[in-house]
Short mmCIF file of N, CA and C in Angstrom, two decimals:
data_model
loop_
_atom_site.label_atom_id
_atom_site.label_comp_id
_atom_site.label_asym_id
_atom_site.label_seq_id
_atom_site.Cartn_x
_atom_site.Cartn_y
_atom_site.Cartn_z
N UNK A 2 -48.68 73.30 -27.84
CA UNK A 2 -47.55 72.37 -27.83
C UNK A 2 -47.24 71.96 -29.27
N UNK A 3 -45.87 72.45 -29.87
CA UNK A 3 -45.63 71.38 -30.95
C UNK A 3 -45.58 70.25 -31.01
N UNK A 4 -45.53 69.29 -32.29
CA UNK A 4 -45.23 68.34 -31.96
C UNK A 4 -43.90 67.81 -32.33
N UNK A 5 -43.23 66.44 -31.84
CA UNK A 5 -41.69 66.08 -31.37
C UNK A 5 -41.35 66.71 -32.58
N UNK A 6 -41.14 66.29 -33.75
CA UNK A 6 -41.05 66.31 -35.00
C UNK A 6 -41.30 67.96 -35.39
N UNK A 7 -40.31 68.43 -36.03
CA UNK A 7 -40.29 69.81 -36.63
C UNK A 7 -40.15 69.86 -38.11
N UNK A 8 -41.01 69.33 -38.91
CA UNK A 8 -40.49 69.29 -40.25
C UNK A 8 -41.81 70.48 -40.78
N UNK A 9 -41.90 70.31 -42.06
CA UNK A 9 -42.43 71.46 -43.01
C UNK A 9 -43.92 71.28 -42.73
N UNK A 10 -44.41 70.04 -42.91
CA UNK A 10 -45.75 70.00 -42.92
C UNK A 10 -46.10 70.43 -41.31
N UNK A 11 -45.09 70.27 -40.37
CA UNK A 11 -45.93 70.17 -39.02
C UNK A 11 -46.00 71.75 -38.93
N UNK A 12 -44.80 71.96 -38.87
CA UNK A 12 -44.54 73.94 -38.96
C UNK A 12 -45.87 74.49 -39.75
N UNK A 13 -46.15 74.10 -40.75
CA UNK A 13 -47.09 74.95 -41.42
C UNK A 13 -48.58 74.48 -40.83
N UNK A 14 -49.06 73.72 -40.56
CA UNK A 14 -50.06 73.31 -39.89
C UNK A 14 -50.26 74.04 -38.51
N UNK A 15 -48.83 74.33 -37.87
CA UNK A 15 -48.60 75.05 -36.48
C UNK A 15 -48.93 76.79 -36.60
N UNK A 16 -48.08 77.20 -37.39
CA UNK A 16 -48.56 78.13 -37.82
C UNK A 16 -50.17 78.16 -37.93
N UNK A 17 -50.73 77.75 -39.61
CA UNK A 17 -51.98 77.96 -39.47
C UNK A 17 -53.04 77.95 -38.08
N UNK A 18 -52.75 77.38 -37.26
CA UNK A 18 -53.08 77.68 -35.81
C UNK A 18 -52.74 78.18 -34.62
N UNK A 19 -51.87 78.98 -35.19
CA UNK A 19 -52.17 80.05 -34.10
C UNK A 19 -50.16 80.34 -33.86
N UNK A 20 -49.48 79.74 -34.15
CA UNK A 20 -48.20 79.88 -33.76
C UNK A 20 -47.72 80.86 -34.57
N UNK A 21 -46.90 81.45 -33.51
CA UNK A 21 -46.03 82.66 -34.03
C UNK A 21 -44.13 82.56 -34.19
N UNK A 22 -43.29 83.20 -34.98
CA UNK A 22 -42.50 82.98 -34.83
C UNK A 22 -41.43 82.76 -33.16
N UNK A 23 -42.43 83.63 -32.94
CA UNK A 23 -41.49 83.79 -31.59
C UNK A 23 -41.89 82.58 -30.48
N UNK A 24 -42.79 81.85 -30.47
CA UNK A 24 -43.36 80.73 -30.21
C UNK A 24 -42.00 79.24 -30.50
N UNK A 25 -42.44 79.39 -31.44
CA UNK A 25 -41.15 78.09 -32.46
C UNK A 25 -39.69 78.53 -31.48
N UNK A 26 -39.28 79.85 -31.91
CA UNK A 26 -37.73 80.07 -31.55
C UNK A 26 -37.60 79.30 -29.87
N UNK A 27 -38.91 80.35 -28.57
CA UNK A 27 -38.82 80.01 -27.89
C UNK A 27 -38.80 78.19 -27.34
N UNK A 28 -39.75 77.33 -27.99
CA UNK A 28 -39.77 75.94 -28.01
C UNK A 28 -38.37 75.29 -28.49
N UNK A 29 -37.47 75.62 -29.68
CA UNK A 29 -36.32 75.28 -30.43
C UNK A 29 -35.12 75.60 -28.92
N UNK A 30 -35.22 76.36 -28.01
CA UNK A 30 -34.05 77.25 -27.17
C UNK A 30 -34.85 76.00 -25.94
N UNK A 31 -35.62 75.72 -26.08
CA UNK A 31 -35.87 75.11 -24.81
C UNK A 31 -35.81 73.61 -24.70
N UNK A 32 -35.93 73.19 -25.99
CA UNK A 32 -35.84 71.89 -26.38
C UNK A 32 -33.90 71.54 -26.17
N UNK A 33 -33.18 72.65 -27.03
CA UNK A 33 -32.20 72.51 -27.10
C UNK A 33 -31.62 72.34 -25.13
N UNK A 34 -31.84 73.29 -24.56
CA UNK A 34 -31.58 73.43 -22.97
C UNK A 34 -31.85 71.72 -22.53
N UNK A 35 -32.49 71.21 -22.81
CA UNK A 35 -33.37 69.90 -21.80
C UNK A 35 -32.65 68.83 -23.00
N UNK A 36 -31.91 69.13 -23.78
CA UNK A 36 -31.07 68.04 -24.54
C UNK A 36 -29.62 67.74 -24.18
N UNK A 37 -29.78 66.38 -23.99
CA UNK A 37 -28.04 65.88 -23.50
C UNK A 37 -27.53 65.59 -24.26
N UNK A 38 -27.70 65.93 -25.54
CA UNK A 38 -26.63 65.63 -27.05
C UNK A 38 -26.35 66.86 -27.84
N UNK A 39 -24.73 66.97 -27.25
CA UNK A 39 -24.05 68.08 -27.59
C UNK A 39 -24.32 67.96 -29.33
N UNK A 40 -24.63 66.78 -29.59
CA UNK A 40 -23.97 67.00 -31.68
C UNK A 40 -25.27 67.58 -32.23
N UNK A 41 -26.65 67.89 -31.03
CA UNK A 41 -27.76 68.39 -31.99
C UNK A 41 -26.91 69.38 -33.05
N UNK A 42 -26.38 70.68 -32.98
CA UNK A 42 -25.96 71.37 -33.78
C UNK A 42 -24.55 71.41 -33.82
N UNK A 43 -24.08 72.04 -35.39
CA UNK A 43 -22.65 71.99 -35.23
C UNK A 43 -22.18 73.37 -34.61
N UNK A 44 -23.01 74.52 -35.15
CA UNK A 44 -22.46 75.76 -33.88
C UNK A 44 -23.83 76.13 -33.37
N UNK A 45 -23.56 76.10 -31.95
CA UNK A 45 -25.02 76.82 -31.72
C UNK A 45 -24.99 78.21 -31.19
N UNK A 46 -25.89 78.95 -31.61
CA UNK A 46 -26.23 80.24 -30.81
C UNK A 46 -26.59 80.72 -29.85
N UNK A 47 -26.12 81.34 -29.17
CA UNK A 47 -26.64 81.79 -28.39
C UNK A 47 -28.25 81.97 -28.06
N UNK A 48 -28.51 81.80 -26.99
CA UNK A 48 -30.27 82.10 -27.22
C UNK A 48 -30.71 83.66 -26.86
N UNK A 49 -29.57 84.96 -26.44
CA UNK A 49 -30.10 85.67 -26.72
C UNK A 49 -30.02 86.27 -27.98
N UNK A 50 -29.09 85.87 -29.05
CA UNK A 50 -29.06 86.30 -30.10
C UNK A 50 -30.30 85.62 -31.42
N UNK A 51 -31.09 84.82 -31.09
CA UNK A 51 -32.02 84.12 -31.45
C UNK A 51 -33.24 84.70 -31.44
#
């Protein structure tokens, strides 16, 4: 599990244990899904192009 917070130090700490990119993307696509605030991003992508 990440934690709430996605900044540099947490990412790299996540990584060093065990997280993979494809880990993060999948958590970022799922977080985004279960969010009721359209303004998180100004364009978003698609999640199969992700």
């Amino acid at each position: 599990m990440l934690p709430i917070v996605l900044d540099l130090a947490s990412l790299k700490a996540a990584y060093a244990s065990g997280l993979t990119p494809l880990d993060l993307v999948e958590e970022v696509i799922a977080r985004r899904e279960d969010s009721d605030d359209p303004a998180v991003f100004i364009t978003e992508t698609p999640a199969d192009d992700l």
